[in-house]
Structure formats: structure tokens, C-alpha cells
Short mmCIF file of N, CA, C and O in Angstrom, two decimals:
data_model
loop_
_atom_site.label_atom_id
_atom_site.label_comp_id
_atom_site.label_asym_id
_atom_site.label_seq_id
_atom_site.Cartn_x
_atom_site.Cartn_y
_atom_site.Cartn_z
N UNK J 1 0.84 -1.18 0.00
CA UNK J 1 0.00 0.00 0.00
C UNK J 1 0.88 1.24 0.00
O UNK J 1 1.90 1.25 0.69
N UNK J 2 0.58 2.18 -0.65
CA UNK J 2 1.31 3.69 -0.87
C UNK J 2 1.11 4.49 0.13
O UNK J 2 0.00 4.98 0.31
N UNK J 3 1.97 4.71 0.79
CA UNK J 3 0.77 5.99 1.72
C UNK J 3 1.32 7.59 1.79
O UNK J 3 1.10 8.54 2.55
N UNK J 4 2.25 7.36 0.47
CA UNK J 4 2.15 8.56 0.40
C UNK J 4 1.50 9.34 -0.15
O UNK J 4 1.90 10.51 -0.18
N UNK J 5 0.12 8.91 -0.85
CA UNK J 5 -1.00 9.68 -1.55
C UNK J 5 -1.95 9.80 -0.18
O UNK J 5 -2.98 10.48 -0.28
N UNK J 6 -1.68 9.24 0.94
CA UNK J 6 -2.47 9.51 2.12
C UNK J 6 -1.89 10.16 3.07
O UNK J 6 -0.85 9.75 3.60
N UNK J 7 -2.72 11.66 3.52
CA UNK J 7 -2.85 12.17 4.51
C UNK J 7 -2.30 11.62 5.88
O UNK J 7 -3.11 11.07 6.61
N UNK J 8 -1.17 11.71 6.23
CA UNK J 8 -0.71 11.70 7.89
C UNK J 8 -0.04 12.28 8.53
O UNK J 8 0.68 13.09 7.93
N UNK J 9 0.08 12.21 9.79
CA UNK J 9 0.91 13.37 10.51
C UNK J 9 2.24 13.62 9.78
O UNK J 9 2.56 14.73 9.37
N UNK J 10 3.07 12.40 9.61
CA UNK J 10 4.34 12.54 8.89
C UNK J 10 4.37 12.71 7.45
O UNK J 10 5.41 12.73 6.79
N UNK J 11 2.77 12.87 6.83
CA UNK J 11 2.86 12.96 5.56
C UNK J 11 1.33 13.81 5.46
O UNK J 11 0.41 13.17 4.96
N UNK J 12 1.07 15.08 5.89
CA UNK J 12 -0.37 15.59 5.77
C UNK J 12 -0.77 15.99 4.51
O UNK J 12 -1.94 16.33 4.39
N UNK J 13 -0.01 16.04 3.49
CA UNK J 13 -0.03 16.68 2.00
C UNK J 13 -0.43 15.68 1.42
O UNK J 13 0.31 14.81 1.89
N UNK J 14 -1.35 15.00 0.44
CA UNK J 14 -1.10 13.63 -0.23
C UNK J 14 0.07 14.26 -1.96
O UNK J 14 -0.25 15.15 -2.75
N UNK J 15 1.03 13.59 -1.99
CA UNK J 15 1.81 13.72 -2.67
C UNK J 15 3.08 14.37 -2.56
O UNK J 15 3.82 14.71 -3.48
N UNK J 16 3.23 14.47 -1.54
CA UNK J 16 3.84 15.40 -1.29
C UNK J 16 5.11 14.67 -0.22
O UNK J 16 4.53 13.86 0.50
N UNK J 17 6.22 14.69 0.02
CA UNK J 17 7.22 14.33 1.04
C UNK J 17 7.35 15.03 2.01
O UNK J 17 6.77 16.11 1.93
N UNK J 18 8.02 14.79 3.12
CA UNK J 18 8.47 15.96 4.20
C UNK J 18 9.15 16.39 3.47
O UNK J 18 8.69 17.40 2.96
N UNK J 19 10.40 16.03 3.02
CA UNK J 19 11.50 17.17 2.19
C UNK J 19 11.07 18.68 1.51
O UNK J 19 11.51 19.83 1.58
N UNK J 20 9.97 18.01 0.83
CA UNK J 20 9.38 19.14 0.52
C UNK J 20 8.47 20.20 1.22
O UNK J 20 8.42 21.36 0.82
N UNK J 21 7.72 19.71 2.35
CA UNK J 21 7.01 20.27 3.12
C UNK J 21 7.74 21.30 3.75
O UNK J 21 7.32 22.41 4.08
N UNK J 22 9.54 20.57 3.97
CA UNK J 22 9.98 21.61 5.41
C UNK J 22 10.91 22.11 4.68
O UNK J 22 11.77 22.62 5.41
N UNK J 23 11.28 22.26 2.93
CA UNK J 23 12.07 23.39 2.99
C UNK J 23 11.29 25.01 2.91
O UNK J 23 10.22 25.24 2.37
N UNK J 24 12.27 26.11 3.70
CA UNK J 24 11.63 27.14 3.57
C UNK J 24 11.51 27.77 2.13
O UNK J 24 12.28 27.57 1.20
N UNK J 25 10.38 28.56 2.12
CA UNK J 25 10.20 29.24 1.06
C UNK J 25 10.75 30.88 0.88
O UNK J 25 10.16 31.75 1.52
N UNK J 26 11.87 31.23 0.01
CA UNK J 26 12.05 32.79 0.25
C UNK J 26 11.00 33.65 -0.08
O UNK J 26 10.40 33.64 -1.16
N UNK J 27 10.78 34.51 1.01
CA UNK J 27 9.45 35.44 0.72
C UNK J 27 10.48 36.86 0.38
O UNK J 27 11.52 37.19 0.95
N UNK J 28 9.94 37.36 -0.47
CA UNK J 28 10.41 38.96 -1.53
C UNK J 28 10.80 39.77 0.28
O UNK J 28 10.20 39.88 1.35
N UNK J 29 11.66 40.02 -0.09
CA UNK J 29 12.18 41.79 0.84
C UNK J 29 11.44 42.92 0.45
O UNK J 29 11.19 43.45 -0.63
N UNK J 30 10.97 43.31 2.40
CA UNK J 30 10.11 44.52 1.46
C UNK J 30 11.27 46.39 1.86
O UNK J 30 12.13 46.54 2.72
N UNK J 31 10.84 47.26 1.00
CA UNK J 31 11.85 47.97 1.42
C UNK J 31 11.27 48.95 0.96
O UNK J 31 11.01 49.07 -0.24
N UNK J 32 10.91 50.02 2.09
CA UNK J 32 10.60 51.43 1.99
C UNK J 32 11.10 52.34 1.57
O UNK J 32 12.22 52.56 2.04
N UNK J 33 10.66 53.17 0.68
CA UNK J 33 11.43 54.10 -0.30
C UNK J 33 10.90 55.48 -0.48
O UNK J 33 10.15 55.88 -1.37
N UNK J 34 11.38 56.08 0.46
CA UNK J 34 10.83 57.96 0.28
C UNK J 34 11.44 58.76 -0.62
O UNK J 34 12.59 59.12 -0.38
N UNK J 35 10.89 59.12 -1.63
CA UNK J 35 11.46 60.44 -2.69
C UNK J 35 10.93 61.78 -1.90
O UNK J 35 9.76 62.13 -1.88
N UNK J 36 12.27 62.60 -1.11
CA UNK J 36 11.26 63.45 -0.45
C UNK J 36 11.04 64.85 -1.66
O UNK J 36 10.41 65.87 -1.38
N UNK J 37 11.62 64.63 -2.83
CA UNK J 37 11.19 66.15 -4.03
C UNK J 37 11.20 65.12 -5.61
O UNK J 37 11.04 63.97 -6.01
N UNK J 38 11.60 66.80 -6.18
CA UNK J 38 11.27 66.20 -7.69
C UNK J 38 12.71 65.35 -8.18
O UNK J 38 12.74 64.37 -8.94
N UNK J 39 14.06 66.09 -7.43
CA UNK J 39 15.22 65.84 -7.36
C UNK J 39 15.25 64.27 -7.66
O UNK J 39 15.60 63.57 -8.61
N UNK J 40 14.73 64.04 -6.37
CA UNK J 40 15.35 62.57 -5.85
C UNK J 40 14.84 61.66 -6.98
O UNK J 40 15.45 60.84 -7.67
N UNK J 41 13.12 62.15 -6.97
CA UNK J 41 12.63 60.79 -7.97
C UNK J 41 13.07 60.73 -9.48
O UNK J 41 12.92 59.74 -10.19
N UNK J 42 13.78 62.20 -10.00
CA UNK J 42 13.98 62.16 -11.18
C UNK J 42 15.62 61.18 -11.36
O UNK J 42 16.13 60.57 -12.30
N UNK J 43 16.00 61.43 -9.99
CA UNK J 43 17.45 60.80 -9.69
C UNK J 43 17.14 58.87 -9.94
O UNK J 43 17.63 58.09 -10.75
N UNK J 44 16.16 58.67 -8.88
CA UNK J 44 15.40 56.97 -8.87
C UNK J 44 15.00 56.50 -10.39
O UNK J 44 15.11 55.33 -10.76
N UNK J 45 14.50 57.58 -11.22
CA UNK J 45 13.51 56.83 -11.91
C UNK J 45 13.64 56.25 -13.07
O UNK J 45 13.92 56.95 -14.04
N UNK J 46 13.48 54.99 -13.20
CA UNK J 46 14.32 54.20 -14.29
C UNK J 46 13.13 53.86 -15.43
O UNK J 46 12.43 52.86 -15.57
N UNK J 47 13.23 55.43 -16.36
CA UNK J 47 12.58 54.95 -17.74
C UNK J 47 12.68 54.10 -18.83
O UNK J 47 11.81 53.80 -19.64
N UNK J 48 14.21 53.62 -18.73
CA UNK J 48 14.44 52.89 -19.72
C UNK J 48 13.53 51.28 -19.47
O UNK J 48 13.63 50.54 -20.45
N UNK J 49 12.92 50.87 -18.60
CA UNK J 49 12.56 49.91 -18.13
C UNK J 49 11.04 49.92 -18.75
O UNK J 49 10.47 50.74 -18.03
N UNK J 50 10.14 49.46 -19.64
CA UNK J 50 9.21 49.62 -20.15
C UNK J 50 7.91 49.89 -19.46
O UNK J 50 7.02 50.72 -19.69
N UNK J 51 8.07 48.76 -18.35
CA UNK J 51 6.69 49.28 -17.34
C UNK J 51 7.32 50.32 -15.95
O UNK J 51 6.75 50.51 -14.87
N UNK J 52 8.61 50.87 -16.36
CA UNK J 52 9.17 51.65 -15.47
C UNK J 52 9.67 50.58 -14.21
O UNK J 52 9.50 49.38 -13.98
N UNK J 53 10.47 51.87 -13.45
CA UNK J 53 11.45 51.36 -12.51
C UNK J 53 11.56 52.09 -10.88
O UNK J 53 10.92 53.04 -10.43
N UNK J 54 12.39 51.44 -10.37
CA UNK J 54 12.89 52.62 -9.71
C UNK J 54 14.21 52.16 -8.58
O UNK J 54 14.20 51.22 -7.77
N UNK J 55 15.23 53.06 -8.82
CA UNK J 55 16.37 53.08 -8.01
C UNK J 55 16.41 53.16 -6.46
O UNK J 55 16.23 54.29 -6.00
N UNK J 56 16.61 52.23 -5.65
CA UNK J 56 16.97 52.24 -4.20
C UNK J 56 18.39 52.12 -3.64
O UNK J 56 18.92 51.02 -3.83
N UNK J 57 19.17 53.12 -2.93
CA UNK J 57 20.10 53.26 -2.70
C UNK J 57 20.13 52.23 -0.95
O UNK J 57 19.59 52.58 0.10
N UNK J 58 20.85 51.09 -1.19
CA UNK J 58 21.31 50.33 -0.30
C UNK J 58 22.57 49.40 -0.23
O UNK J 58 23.39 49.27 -1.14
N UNK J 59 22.62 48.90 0.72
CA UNK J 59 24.20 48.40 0.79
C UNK J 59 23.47 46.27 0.98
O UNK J 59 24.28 45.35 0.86
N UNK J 60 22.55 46.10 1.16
CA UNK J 60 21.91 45.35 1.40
C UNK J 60 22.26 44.41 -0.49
O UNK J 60 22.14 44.94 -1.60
N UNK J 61 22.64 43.14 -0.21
CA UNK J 61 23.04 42.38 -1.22
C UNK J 61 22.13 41.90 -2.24
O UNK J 61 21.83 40.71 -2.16
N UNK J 62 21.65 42.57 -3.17
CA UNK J 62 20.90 42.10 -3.88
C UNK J 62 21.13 40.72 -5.31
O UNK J 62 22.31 40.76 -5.64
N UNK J 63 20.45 39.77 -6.02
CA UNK J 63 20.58 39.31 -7.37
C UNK J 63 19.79 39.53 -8.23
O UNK J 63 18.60 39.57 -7.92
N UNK J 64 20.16 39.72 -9.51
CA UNK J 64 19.27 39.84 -10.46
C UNK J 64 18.12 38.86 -10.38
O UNK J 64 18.40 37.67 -10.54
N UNK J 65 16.89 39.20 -10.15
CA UNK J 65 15.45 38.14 -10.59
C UNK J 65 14.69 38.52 -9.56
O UNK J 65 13.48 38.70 -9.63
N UNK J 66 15.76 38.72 -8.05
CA UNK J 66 15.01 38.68 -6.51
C UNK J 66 13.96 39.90 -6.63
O UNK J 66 13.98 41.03 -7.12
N UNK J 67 13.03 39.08 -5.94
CA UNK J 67 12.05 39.67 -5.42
C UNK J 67 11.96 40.78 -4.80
O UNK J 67 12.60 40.67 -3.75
N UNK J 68 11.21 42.48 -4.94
CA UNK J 68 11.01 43.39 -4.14
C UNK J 68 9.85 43.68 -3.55
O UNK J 68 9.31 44.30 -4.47
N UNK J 69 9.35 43.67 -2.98
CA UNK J 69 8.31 44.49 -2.21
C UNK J 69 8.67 46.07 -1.70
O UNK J 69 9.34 46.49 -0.76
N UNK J 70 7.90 46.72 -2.79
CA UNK J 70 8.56 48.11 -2.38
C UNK J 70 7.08 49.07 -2.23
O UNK J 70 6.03 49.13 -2.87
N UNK J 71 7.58 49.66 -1.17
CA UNK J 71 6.38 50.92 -0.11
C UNK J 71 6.92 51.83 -0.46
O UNK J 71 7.89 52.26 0.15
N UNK J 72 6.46 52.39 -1.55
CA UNK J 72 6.68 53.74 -2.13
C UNK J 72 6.31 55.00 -1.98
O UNK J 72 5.19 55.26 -2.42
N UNK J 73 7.08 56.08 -1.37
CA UNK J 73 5.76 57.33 -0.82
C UNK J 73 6.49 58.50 -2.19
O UNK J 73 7.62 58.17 -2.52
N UNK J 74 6.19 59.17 -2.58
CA UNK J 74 6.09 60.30 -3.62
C UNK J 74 6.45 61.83 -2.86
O UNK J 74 6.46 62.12 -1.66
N UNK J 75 6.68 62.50 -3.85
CA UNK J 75 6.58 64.09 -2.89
C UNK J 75 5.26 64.35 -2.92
O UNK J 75 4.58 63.73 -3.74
N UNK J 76 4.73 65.15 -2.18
CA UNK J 76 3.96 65.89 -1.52
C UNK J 76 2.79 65.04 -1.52
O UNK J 76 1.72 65.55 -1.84
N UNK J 77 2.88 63.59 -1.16
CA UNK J 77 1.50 63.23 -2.13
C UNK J 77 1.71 61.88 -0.61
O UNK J 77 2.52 60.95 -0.64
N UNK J 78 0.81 62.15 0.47
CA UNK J 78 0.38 61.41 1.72
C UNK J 78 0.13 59.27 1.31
O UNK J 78 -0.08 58.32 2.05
N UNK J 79 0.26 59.37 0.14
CA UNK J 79 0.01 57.97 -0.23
C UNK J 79 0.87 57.28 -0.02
O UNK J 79 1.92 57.83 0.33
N UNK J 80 0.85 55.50 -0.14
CA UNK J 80 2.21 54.70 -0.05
C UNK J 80 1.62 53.99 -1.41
O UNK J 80 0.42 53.84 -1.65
N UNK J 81 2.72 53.61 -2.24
CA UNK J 81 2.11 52.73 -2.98
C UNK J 81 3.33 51.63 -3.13
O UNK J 81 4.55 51.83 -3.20
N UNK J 82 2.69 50.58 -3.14
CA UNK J 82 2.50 48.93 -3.03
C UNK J 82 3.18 48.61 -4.24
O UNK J 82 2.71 48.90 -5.34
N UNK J 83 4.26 48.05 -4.10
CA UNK J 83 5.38 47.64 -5.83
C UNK J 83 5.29 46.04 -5.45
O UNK J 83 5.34 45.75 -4.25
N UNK J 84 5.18 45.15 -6.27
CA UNK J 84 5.85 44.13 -6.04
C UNK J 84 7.07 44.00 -7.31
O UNK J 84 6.73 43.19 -8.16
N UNK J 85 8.07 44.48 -7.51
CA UNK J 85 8.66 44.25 -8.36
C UNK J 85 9.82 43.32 -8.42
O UNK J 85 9.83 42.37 -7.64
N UNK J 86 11.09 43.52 -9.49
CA UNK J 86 12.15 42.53 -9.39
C UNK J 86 12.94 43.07 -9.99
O UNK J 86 12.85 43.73 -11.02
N UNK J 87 14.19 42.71 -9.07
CA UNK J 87 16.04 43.55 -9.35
C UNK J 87 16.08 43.42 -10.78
O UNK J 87 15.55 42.42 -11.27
N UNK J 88 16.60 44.23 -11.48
CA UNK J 88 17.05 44.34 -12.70
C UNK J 88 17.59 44.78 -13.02
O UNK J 88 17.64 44.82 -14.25
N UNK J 89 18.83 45.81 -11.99
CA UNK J 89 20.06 46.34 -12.21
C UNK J 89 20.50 46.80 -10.68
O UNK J 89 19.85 47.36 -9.80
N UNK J 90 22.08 46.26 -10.73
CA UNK J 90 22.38 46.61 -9.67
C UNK J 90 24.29 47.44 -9.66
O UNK J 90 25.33 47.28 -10.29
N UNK J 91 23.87 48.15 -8.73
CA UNK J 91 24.77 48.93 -9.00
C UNK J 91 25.54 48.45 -7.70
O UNK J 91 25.07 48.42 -6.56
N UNK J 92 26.96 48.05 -8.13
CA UNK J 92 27.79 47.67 -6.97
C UNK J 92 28.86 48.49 -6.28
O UNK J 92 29.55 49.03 -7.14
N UNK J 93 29.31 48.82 -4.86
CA UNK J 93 30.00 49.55 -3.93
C UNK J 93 30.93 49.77 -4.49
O UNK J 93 31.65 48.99 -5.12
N UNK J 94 31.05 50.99 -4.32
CA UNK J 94 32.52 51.33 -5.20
C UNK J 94 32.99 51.55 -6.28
O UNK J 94 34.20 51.67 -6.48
N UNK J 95 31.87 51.66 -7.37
CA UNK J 95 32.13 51.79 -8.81
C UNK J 95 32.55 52.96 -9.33
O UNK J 95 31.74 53.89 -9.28
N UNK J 96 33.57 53.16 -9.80
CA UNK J 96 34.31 53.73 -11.03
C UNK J 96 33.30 55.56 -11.06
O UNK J 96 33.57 56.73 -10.78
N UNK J 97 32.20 54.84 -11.53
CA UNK J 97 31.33 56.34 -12.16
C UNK J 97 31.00 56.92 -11.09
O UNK J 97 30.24 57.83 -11.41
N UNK J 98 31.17 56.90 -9.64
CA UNK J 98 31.06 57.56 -8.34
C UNK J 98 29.07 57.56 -8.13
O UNK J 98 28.33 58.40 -7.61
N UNK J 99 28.83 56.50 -8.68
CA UNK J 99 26.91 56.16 -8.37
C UNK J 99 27.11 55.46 -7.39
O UNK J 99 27.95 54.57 -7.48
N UNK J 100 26.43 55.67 -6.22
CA UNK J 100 25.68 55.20 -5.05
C UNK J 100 25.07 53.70 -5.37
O UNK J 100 24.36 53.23 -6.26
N UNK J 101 25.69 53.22 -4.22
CA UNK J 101 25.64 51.49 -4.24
C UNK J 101 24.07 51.33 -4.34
O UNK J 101 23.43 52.35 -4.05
N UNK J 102 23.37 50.23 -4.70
CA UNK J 102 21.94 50.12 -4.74
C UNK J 102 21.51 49.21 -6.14
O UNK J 102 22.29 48.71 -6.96
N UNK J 103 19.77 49.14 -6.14
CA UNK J 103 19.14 48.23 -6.71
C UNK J 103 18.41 48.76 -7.61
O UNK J 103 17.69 49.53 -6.97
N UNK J 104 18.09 48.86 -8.90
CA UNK J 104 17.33 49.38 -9.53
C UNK J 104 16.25 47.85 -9.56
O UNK J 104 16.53 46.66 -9.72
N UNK J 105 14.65 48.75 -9.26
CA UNK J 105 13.26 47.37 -9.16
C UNK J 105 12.46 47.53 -10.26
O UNK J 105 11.77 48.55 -10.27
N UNK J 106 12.39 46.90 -11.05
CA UNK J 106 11.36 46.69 -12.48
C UNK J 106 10.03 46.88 -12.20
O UNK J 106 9.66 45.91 -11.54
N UNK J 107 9.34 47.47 -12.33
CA UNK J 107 7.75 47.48 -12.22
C UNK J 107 7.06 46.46 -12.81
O UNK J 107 7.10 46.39 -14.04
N UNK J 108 6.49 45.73 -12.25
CA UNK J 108 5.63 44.50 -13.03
C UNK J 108 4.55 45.29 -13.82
O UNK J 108 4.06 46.39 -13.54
N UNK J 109 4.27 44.36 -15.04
CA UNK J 109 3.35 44.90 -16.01
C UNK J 109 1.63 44.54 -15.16
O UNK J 109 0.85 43.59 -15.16
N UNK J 110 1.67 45.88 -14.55
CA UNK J 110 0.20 45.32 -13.61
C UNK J 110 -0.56 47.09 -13.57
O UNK J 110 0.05 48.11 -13.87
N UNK J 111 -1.72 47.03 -13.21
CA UNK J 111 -2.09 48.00 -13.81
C UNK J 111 -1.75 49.28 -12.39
O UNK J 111 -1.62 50.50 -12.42
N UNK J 112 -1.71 48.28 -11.28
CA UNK J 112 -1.12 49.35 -9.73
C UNK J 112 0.15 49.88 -10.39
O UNK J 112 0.12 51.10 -10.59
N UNK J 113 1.39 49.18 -10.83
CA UNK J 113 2.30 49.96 -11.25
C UNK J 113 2.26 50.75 -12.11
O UNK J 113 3.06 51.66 -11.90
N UNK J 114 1.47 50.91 -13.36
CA UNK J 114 1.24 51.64 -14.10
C UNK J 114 0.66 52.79 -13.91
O UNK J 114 0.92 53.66 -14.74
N UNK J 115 -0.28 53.10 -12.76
CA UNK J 115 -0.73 53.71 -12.14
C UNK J 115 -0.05 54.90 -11.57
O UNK J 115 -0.35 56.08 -11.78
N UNK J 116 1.31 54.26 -10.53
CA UNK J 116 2.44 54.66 -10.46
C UNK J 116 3.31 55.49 -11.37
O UNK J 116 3.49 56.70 -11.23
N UNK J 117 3.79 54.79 -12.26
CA UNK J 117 4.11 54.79 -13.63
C UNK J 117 3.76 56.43 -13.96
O UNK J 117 4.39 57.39 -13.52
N UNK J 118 2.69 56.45 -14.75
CA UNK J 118 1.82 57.42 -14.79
C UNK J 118 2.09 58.66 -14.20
O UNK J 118 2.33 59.71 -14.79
N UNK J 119 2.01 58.38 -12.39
CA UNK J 119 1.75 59.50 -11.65
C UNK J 119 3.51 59.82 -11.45
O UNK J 119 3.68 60.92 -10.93
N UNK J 120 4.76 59.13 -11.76
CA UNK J 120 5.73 59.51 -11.36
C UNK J 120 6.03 60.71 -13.10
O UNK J 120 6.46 61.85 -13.25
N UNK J 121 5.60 59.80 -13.95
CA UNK J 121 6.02 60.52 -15.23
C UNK J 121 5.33 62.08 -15.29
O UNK J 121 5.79 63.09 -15.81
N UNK J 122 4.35 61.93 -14.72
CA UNK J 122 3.36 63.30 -14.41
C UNK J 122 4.03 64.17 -13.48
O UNK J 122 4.15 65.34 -13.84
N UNK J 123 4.49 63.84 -12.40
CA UNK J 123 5.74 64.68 -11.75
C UNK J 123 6.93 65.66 -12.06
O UNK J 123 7.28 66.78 -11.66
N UNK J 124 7.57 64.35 -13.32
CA UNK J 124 9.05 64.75 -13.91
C UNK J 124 8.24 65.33 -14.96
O UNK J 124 9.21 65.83 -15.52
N UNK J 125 7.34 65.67 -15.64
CA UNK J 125 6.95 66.13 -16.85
C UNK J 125 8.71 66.20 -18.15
O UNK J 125 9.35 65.22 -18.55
N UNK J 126 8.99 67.68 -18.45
CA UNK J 126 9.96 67.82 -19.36
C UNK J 126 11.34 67.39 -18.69
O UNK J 126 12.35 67.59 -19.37
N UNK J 127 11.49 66.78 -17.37
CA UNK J 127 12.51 66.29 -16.71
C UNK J 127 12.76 64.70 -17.55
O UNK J 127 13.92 64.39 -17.83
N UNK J 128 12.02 64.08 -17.79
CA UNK J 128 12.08 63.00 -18.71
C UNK J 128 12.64 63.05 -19.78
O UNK J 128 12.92 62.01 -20.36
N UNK J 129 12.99 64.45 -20.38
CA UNK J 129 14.06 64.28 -21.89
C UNK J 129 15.50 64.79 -21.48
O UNK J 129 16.50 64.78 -22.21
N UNK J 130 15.38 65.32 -19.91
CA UNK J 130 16.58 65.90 -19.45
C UNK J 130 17.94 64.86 -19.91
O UNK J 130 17.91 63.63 -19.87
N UNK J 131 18.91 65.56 -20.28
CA UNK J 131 20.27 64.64 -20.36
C UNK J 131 20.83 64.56 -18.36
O UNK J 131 21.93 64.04 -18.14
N UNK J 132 20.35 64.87 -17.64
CA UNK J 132 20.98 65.04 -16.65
C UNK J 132 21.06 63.64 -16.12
O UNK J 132 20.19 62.76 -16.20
N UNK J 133 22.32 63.57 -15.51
CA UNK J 133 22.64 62.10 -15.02
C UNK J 133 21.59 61.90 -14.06
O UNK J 133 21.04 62.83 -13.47
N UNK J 134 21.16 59.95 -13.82
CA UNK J 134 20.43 60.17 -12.63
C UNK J 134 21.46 58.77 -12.10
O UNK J 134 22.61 58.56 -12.48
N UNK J 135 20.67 57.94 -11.12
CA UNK J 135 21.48 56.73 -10.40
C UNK J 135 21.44 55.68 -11.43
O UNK J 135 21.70 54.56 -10.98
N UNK J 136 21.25 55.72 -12.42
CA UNK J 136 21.18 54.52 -13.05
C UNK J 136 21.36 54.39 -14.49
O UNK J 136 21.60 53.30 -15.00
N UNK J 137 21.26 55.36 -15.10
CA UNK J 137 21.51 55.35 -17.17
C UNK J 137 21.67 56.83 -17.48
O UNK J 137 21.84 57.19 -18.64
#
């Protein structure tokens, strides 16, 4: 008889092994991110990224793919908004071009980020064709 298609204490999943039951699962890092002017976010904001981006300056070890959870607050604007995005450029300690160590986070193609999206591009208005360097391109 099989019993691993049956329900038991040492096996409550049917199909399933302990091995699999007890490894942990990595849950996304979440990481709060205040732009307190127009400065900063035009500095963060990573257009080249199609559903947009945005730059977080940390020393905290990131890889390309990992998971963000990012709490985003805006200038003058009392809201937080809710990113789930993913690393897609990282800028490492110490580099050459004198940019601030940190993570640039991809905006998932979802309509909350776009939303975002939207309201950050509405901010930078003619700051978006600026040649001025920002943290990231």
C-alpha cells in the first residue's frame, strides 16, 4: 500500500514528502522608499525599463530576478504605494562612475504599477528628456 497519496501526521499533503514540506520558502524583501522632491525621484527613476522602474540606494546584497516588495511614498502626495517588483540592475559599492551602491526594481506589467508609472512621469513632466545624469543610465 502507498501511503504517500495519504494524509498523515508525517505525511499531511497527499503527494507530497516531508522534504518538501519543510524546505523554507524565500518570501520577496520589502523595502521602503521615500522620494522626499522632484530631485530625488527624477534621480530613482528608471525609464528605460518599459513598465518603469525605480532606483533604491542600499548596501543590502541584492541578485538579479530577486524579489522586491517596495512601499513607495512620492513628494507631496500622503500615499504609499504597493510595488511588487524585481532587481534588474544593480549597482555595486565602489564603482568607477562615483553612483551610489543600490538596486534598480522593475515594475511588473500590472495596472497598480502603471498607475504609479503614470503619476511619477506626471511629476518629472519635461525632466524625462533631461540629459541630466540620474542613479542609473
Amino acid at each position: 500500500m502507498n501511503t504517500s497519496a495519504n494524509p498523515s501526521p508525517s505525511n499531511p499533503t497527499p503527494g507530497w514528502t516531508d522534504s518538501v514540506l519543510n524546505t523554507s520558502v524565500l518570501r520577496p524583501s520589502v523595502m521602503q522608499l521615500t522620494l522626499k522632491d522632484r530631485a530625488a525621484v527624477y534621480s530613482a527613476y528608471i525609464s528605460a525599463f518599459k513598465d518603469g522602474g525605480i532606483f533604491s540606494v542600499t548596501s543590502r546584497e541584492y541578485a538579479l530576478g530577486d524579489e522586491l516588495y517596495v512601499l513607495l511614498t512620492l513628494p507631496d502626495d500622503p500615499q504609499r504605494y504597493a510595488i511588487a517588483g524585481i532587481v534588474a540592475w544593480i549597482t555595486p559599492a565602489n564603482t568607477q562612475s562615483g553612483r551610489a551602491q543600490g538596486v534598480g526594481i522593475r515594475f511588473p506589467s500590472d495596472a497598480n504599477a502603471a498607475a504609479v508609472k503614470r503619476k511619477i512621469e506626471a511629476l518629472l513632466g519635461p525632466l524625462l528628456q533631461s540629459e541630466r545624469p540620474n542613479q542609473t543610465i
